[in-house]
mmCIF file of C-alpha atoms and ligand atoms in Angstrom:
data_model
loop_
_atom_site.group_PDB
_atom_site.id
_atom_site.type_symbol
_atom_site.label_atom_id
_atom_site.label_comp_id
_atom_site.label_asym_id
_atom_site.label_seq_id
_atom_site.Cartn_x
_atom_site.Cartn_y
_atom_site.Cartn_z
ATOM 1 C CA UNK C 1 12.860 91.292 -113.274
ATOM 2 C CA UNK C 2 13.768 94.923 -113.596
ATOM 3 C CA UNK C 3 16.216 95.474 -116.652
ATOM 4 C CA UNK C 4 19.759 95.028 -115.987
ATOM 5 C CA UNK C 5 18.890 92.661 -112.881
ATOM 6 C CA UNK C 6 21.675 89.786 -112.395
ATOM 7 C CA UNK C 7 19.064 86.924 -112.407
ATOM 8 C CA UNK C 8 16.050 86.629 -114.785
ATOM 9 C CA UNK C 9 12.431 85.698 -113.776
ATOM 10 C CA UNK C 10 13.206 82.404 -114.968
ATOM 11 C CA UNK C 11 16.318 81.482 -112.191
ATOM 12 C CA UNK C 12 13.646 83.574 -109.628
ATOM 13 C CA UNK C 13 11.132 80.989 -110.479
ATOM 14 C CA UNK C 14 13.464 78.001 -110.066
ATOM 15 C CA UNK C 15 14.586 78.902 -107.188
ATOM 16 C CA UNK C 16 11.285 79.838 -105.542
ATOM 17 C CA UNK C 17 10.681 76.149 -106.907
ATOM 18 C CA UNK C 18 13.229 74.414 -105.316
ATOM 19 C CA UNK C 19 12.676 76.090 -101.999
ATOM 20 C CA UNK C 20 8.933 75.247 -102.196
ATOM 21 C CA UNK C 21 9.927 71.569 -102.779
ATOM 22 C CA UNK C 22 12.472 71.712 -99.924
ATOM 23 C CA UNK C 23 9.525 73.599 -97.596
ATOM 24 C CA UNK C 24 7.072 70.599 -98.841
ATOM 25 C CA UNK C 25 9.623 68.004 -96.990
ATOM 26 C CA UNK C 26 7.924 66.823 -93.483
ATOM 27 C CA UNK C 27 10.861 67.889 -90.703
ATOM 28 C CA UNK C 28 11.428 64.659 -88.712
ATOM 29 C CA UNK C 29 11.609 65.028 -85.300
ATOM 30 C CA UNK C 30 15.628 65.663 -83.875
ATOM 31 C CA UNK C 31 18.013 68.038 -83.047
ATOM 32 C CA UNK C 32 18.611 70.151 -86.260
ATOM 33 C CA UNK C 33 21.913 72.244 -86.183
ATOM 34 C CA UNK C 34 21.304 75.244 -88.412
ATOM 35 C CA UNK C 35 23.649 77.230 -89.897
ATOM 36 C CA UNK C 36 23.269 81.191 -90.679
ATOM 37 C CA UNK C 37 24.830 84.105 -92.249
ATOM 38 C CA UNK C 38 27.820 85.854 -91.519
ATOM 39 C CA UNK C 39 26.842 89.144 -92.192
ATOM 40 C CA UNK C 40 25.342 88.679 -96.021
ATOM 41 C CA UNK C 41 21.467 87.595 -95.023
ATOM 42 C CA UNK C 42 21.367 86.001 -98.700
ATOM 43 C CA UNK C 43 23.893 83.758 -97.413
ATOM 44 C CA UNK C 44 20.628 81.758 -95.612
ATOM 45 C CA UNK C 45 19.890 78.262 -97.354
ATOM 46 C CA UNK C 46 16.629 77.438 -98.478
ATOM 47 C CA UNK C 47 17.173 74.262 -96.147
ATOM 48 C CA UNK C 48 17.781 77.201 -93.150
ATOM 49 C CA UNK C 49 14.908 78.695 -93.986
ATOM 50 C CA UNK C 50 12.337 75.715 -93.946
ATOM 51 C CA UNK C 51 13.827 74.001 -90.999
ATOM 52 C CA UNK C 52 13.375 77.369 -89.363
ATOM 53 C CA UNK C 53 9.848 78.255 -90.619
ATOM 54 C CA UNK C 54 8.808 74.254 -89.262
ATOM 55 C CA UNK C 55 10.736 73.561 -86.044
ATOM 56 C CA UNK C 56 8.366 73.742 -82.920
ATOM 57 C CA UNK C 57 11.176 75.422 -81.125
ATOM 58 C CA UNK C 58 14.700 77.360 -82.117
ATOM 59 C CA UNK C 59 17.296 77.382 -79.674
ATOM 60 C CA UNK C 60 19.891 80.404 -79.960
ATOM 61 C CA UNK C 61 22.702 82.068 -78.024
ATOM 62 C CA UNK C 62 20.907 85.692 -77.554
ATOM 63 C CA UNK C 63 16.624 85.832 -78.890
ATOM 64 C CA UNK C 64 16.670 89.570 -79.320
ATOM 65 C CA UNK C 65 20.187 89.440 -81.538
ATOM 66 C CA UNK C 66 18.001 86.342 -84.228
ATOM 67 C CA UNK C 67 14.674 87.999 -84.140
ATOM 68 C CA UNK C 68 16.217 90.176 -86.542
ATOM 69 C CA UNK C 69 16.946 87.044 -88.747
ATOM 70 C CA UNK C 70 13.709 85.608 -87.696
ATOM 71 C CA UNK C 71 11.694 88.921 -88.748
ATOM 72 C CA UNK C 72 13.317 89.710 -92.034
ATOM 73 C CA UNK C 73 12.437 86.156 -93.211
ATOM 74 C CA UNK C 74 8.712 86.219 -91.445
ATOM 75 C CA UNK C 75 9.392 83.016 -90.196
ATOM 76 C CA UNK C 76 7.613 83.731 -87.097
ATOM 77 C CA UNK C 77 9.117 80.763 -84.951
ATOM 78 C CA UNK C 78 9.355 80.459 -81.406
ATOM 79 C CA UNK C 79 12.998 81.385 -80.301
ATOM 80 C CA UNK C 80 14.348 80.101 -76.700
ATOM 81 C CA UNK C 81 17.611 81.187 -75.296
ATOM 82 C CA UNK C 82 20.735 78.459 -74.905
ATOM 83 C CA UNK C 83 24.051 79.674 -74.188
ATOM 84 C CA UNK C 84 26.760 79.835 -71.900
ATOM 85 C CA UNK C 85 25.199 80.419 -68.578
ATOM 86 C CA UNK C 86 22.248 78.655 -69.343
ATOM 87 C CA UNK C 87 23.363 75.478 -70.868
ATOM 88 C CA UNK C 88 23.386 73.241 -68.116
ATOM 89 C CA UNK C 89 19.895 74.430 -66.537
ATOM 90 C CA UNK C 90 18.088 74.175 -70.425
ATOM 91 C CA UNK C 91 19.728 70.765 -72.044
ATOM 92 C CA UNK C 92 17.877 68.118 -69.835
ATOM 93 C CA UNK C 93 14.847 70.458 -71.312
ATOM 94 C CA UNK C 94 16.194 70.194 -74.378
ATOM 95 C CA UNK C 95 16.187 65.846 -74.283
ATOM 96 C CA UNK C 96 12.599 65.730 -72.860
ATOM 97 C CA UNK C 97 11.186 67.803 -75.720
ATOM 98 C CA UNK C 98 13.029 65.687 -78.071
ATOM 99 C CA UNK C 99 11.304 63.105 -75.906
ATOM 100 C CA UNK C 100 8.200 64.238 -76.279
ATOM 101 C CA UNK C 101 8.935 63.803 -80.568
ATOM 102 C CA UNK C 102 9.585 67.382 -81.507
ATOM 103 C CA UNK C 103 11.589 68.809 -83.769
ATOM 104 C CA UNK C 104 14.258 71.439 -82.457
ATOM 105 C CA UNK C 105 16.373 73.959 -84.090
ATOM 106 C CA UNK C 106 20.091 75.410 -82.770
ATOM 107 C CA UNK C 107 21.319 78.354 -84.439
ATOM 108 C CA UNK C 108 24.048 80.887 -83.192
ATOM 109 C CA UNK C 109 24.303 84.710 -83.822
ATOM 110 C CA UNK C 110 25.858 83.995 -86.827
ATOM 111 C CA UNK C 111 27.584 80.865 -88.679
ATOM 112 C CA UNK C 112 27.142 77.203 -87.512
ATOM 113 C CA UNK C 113 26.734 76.552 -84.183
ATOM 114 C CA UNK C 114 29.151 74.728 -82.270
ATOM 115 C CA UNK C 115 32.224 76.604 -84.017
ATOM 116 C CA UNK C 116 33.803 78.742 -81.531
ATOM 117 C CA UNK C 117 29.739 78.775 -80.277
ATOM 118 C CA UNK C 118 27.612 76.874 -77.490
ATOM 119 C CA UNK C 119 26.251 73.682 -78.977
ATOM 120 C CA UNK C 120 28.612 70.413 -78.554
ATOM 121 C CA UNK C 121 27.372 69.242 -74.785
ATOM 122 C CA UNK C 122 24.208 69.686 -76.110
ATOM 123 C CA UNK C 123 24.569 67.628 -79.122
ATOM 124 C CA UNK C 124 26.862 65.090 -77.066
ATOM 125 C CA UNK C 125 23.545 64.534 -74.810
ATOM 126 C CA UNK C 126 21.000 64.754 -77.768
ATOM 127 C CA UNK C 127 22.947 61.873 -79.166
ATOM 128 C CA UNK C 128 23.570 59.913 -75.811
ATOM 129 C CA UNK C 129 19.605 60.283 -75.186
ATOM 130 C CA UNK C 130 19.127 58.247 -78.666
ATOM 131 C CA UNK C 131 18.046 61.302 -80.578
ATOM 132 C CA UNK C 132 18.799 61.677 -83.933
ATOM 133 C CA UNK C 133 21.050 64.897 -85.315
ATOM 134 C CA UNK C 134 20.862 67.129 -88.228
ATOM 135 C CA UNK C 135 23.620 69.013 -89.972
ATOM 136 C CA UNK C 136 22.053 71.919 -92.152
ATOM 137 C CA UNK C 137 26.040 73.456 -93.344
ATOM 138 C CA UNK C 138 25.881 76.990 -94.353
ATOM 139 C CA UNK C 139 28.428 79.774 -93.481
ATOM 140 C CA UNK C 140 31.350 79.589 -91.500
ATOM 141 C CA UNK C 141 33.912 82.228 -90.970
ATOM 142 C CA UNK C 142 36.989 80.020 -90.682
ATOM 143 C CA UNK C 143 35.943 78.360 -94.366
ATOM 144 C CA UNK C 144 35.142 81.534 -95.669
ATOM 145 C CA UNK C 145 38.433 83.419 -94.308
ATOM 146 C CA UNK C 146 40.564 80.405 -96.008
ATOM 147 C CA UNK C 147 38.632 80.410 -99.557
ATOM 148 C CA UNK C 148 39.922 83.972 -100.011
ATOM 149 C CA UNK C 149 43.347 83.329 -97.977
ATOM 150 C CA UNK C 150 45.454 82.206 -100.666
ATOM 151 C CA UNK C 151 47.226 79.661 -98.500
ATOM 152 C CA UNK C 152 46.863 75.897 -99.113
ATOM 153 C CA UNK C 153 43.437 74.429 -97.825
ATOM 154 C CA UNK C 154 44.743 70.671 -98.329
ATOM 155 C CA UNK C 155 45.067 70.191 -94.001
ATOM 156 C CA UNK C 156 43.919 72.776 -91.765
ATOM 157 C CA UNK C 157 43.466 73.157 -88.087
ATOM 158 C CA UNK C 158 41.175 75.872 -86.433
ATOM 159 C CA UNK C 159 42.378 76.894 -83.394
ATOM 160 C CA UNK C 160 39.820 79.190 -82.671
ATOM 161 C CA UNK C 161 39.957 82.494 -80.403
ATOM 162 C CA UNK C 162 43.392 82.773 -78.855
ATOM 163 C CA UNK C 163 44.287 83.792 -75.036
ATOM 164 C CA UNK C 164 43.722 87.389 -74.555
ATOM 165 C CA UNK C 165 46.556 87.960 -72.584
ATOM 166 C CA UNK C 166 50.230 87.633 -74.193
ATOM 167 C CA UNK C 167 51.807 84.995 -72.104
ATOM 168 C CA UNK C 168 49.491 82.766 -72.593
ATOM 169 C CA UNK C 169 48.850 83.659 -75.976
ATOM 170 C CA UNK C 170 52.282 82.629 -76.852
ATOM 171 C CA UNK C 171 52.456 79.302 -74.916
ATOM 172 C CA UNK C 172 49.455 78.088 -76.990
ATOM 173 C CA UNK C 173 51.014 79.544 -80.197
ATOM 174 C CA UNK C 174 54.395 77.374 -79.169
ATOM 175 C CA UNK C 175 51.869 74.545 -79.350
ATOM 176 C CA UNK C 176 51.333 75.208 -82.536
ATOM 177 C CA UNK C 177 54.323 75.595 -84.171
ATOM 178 C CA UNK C 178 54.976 72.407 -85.429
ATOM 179 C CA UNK C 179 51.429 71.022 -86.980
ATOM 180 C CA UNK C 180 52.153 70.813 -90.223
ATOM 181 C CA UNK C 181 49.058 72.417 -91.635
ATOM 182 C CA UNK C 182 47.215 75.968 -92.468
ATOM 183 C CA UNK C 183 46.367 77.767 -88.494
ATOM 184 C CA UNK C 184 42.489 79.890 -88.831
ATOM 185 C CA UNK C 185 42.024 82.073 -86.038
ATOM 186 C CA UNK C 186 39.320 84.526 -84.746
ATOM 187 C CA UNK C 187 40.638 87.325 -83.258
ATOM 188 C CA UNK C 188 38.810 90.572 -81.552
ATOM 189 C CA UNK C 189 39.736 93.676 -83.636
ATOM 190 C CA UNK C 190 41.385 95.258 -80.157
ATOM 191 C CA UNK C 191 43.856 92.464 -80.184
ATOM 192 C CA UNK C 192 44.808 92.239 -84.005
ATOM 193 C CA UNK C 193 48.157 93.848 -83.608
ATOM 194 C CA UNK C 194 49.180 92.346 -80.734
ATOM 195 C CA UNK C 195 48.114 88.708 -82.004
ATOM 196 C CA UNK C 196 49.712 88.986 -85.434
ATOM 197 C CA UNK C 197 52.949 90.739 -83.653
ATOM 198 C CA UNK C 198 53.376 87.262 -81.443
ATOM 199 C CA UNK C 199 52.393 85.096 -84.259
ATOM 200 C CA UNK C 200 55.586 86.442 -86.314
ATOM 201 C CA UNK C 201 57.524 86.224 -83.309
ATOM 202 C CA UNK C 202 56.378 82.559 -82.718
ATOM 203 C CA UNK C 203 55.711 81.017 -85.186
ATOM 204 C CA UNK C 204 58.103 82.709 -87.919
ATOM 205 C CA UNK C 205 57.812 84.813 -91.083
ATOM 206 C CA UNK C 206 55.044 83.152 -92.323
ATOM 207 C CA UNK C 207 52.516 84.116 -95.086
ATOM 208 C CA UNK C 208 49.180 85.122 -93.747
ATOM 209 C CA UNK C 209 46.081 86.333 -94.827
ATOM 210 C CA UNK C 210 43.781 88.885 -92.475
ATOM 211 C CA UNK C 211 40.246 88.667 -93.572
ATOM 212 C CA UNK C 212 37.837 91.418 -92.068
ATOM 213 C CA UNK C 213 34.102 91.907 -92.365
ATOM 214 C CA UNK C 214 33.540 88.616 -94.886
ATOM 215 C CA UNK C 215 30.100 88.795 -96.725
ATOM 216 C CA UNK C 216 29.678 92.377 -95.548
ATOM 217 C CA UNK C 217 30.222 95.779 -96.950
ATOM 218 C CA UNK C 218 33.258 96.538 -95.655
ATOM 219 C CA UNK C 219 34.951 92.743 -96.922
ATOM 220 C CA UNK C 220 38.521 93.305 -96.875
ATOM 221 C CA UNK C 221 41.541 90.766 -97.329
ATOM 222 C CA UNK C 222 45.363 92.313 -96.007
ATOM 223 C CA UNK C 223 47.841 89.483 -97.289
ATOM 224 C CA UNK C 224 51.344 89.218 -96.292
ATOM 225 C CA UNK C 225 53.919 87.938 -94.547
ATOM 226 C CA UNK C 226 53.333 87.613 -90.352
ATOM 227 C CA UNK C 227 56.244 90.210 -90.349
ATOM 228 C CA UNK C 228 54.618 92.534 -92.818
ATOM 229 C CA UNK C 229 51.621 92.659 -91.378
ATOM 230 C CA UNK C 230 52.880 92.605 -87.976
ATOM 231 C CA UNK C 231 54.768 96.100 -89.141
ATOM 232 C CA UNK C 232 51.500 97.345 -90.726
ATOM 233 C CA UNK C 233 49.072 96.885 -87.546
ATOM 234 C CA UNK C 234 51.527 98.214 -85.242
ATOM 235 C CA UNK C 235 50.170 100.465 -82.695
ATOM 236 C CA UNK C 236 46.544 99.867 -84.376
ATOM 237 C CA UNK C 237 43.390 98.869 -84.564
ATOM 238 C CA UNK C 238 40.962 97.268 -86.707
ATOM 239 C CA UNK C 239 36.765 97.302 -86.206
ATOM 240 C CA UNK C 240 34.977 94.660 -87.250
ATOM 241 C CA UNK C 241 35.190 90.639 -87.435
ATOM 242 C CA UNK C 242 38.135 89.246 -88.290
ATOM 243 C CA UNK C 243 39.494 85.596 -88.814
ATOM 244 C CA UNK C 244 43.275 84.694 -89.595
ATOM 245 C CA UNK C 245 44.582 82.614 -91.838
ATOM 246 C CA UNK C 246 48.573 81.299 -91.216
ATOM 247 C CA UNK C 247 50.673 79.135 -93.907
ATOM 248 C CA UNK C 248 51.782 75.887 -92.389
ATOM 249 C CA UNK C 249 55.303 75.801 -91.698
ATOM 250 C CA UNK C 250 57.842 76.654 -93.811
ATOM 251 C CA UNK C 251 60.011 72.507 -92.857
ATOM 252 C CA UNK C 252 56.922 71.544 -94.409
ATOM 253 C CA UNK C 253 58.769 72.089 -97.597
ATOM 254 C CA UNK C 254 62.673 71.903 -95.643
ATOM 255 C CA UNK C 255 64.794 69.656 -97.245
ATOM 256 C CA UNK C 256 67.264 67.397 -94.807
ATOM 257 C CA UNK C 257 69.803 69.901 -96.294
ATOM 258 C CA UNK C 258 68.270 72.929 -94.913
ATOM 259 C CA UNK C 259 68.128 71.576 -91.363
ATOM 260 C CA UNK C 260 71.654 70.259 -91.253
ATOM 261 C CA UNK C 261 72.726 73.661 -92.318
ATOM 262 C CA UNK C 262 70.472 75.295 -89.415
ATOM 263 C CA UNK C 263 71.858 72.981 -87.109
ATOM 264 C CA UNK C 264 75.411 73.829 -88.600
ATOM 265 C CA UNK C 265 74.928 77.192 -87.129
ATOM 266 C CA UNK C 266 73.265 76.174 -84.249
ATOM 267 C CA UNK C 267 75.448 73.800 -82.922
ATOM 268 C CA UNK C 268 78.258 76.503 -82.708
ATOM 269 C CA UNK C 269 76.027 78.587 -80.100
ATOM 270 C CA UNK C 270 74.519 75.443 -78.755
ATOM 271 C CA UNK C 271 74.442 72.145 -76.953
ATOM 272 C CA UNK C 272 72.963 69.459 -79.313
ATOM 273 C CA UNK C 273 69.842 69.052 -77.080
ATOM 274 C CA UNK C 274 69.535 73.110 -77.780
ATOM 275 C CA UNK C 275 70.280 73.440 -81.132
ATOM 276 C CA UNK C 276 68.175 70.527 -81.575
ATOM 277 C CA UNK C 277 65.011 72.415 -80.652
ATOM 278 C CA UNK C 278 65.646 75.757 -82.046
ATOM 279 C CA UNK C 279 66.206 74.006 -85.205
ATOM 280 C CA UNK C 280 62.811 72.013 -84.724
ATOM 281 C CA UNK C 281 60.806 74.854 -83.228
ATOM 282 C CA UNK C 282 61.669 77.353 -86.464
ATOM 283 C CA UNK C 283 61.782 75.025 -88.858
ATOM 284 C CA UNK C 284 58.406 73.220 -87.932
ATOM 285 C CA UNK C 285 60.498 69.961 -88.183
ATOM 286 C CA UNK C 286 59.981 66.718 -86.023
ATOM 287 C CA UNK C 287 62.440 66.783 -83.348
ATOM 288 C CA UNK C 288 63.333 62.887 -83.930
ATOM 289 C CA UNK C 289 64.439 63.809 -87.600
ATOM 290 C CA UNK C 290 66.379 66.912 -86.577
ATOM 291 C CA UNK C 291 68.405 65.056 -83.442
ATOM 292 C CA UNK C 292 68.552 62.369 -86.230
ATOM 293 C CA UNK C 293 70.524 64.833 -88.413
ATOM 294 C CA UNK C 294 72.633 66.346 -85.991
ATOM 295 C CA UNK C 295 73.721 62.940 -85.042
ATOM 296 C CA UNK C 296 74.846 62.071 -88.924
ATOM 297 C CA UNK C 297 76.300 65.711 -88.870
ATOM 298 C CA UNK C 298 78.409 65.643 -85.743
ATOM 299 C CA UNK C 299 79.519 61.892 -86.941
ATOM 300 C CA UNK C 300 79.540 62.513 -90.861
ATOM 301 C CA UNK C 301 80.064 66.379 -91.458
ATOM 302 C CA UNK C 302 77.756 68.480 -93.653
ATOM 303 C CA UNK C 303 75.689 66.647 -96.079
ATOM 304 C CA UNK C 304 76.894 66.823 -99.426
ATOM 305 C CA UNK C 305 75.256 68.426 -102.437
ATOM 306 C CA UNK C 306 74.403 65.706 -105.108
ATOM 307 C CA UNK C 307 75.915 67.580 -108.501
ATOM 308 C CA UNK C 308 73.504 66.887 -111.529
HETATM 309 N N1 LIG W 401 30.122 80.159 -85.349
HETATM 310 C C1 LIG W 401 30.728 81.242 -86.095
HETATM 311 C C2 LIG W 401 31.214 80.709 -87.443
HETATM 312 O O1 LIG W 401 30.743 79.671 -87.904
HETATM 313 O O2 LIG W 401 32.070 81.361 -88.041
HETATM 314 C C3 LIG W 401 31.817 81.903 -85.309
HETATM 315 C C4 LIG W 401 31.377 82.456 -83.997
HETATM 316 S S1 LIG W 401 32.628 83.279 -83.114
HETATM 317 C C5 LIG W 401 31.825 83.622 -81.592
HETATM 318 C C6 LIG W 401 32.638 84.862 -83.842
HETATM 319 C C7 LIG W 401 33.980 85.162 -84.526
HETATM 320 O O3 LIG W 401 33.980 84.652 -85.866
HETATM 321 C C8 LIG W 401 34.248 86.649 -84.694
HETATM 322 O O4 LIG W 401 34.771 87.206 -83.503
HETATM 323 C C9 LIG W 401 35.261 86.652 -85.819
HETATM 324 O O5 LIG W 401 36.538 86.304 -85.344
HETATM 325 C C10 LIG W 401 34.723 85.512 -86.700
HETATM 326 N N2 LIG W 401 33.794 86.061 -87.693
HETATM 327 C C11 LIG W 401 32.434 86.054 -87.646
HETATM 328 N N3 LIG W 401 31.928 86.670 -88.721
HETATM 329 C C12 LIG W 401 32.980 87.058 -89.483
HETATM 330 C C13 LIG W 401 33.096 87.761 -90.705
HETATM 331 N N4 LIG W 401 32.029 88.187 -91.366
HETATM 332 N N5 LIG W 401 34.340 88.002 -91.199
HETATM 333 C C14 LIG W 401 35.440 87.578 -90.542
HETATM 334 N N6 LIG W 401 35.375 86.916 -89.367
HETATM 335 C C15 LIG W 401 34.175 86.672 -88.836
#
């Protein structure tokens, strides 16, 4: 090692170690699901790498877009195309190799296959057709944009690409309003300011964390709240990849006080069955517990403060 070098010769040789024991490993014969970088090529597990360097065939979305990956680690593999318009045509192909005993590898162009990538029919048949499947975890944007988020990580739901177009965009992010749990994204740089701008109308003001470019040179992390950021991006664009991370909602943490005093002000504007929902909707609350506490309102009055 060269002086001022981050690693000595000794971690170099352990590691060179560990991968040549992991190499040594005979590769059963199965569907292996490999995952790859997302932009940082050291990112690539030594498991990657052997699986790779042994599988009689690798399956990926575009051949020309992992012979780079291929190339820069000599692997020298066979690559074969599966993706979307291909899919149904190649997976039958796909079961009689595995048939015929060999071992198979599925990568995408980058991160694990399957997430927001081709993959599930075909491991849905693999495992229908008796064949055994192999997870090989590596990078994943979604996991990566929520490490650096800032924004709790104890129940999360990905919810992947939204629609492109607004309408719909916002009926699915109505859907979401009430899981009670961190929202990841992956949004096209085009649509950033448009997304976040409907996600603050939608789904309230709150925190979220815009992660750009992870594991590249460029890595950059805008924090805020969905009304900050919203303000920001106006009228803008970003370049690169991008994932979103969104706080669960704020009822998560609403007291029975805070909704009857929404639903005070509600219910002045309001029917019940109205107030009801707007209460629910931008509180993230159950509906059942907020018709449950305009019920005790309307018959008790507003709760009162315990004094301690
Ligand atoms: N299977 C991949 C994974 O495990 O993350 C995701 C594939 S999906 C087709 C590609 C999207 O992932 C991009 O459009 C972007 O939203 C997100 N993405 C991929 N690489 C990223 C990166 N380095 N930083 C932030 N987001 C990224």
């Amino acid at each position: 090692m060269t002086e001022g070098s981050a690693i000595s010769a000794t971690v170099t040789e352990r590691i060179v170690a560990e991968f040549t024991r992991v190499a040594m490993r005979e590769l059963s014969p199965g569907l292996h699901i490999v995952a790859t970088p997302i932009g940082n090529l050291g990112d690539i597990t030594l498991r990657a790498l052997s699986v790779l360097a042994a599988a009689d065939i690798i399956y990926c979305e575009d051949t020309r877009h992992s012979r780079t990956l291929i190339s820069h680690f000599s692997l020298g593999s066979k690559l074969a195309a599966y993706h979307e318009h291909n899919a149904e045509r190649e997976r039958p192909r796909i079961v009689e190799r595995l048939d015929a005993g060999e071992r198979i590898a599925l990568i995408s162009d980058a991160g694990t296959p399957l997430i927001s990538d081709p993959g599930y029919k075909l491991v849905r048949d693999v495992i229908a057709a008796g064949h055994a499947v192999y997870a090989l975890p590596g990078a994943c944007a979604a996991v990566a944009a929520m490490t650096v988020a800032g924004l709790p990580t104890d129940s999360f739901m990905f919810a992947g690409f939204l629609p492109a177009k607004s309408g719909q965009r916002q009926s699915r992010l109505k859907e979401l309003i009430a899981v009670p749990a961190t929202l990841v994204f992956y949004e096209a740089p085009t649509r950033i300011a448009e997304a976040i701008a409907d996600m603050a109308n939608v789904l309230g003001d709150r925190q979220c964390a815009i992660t750009r470019e992870l594991t590249k040179l460029h890595e950059e992390v805008m924090r805020g709240s969905l009304q900050e950021l919203a303000s920001a991006l106006a009228g803008t664009t970003l370049r690169g990849e991008i994932a979103i991370v969104v706080a669960p909602p704020i009822a998560m943490a609403a007291s029975d006080e805070d909704i009857t005093s929404a639903l005070a002000v509600a219910l002045e504007a309001a029917s019940t069955r109205d107030a009801v929902r707007l209460v629910a909707e931008r509180l993230g609350a159950a509906k059942t517990r907020v018709y449950d506490l305009a019920m005790t309102l309307k018959r008790e009055g507003p709760l009162q403060r315990e004094d301690n």
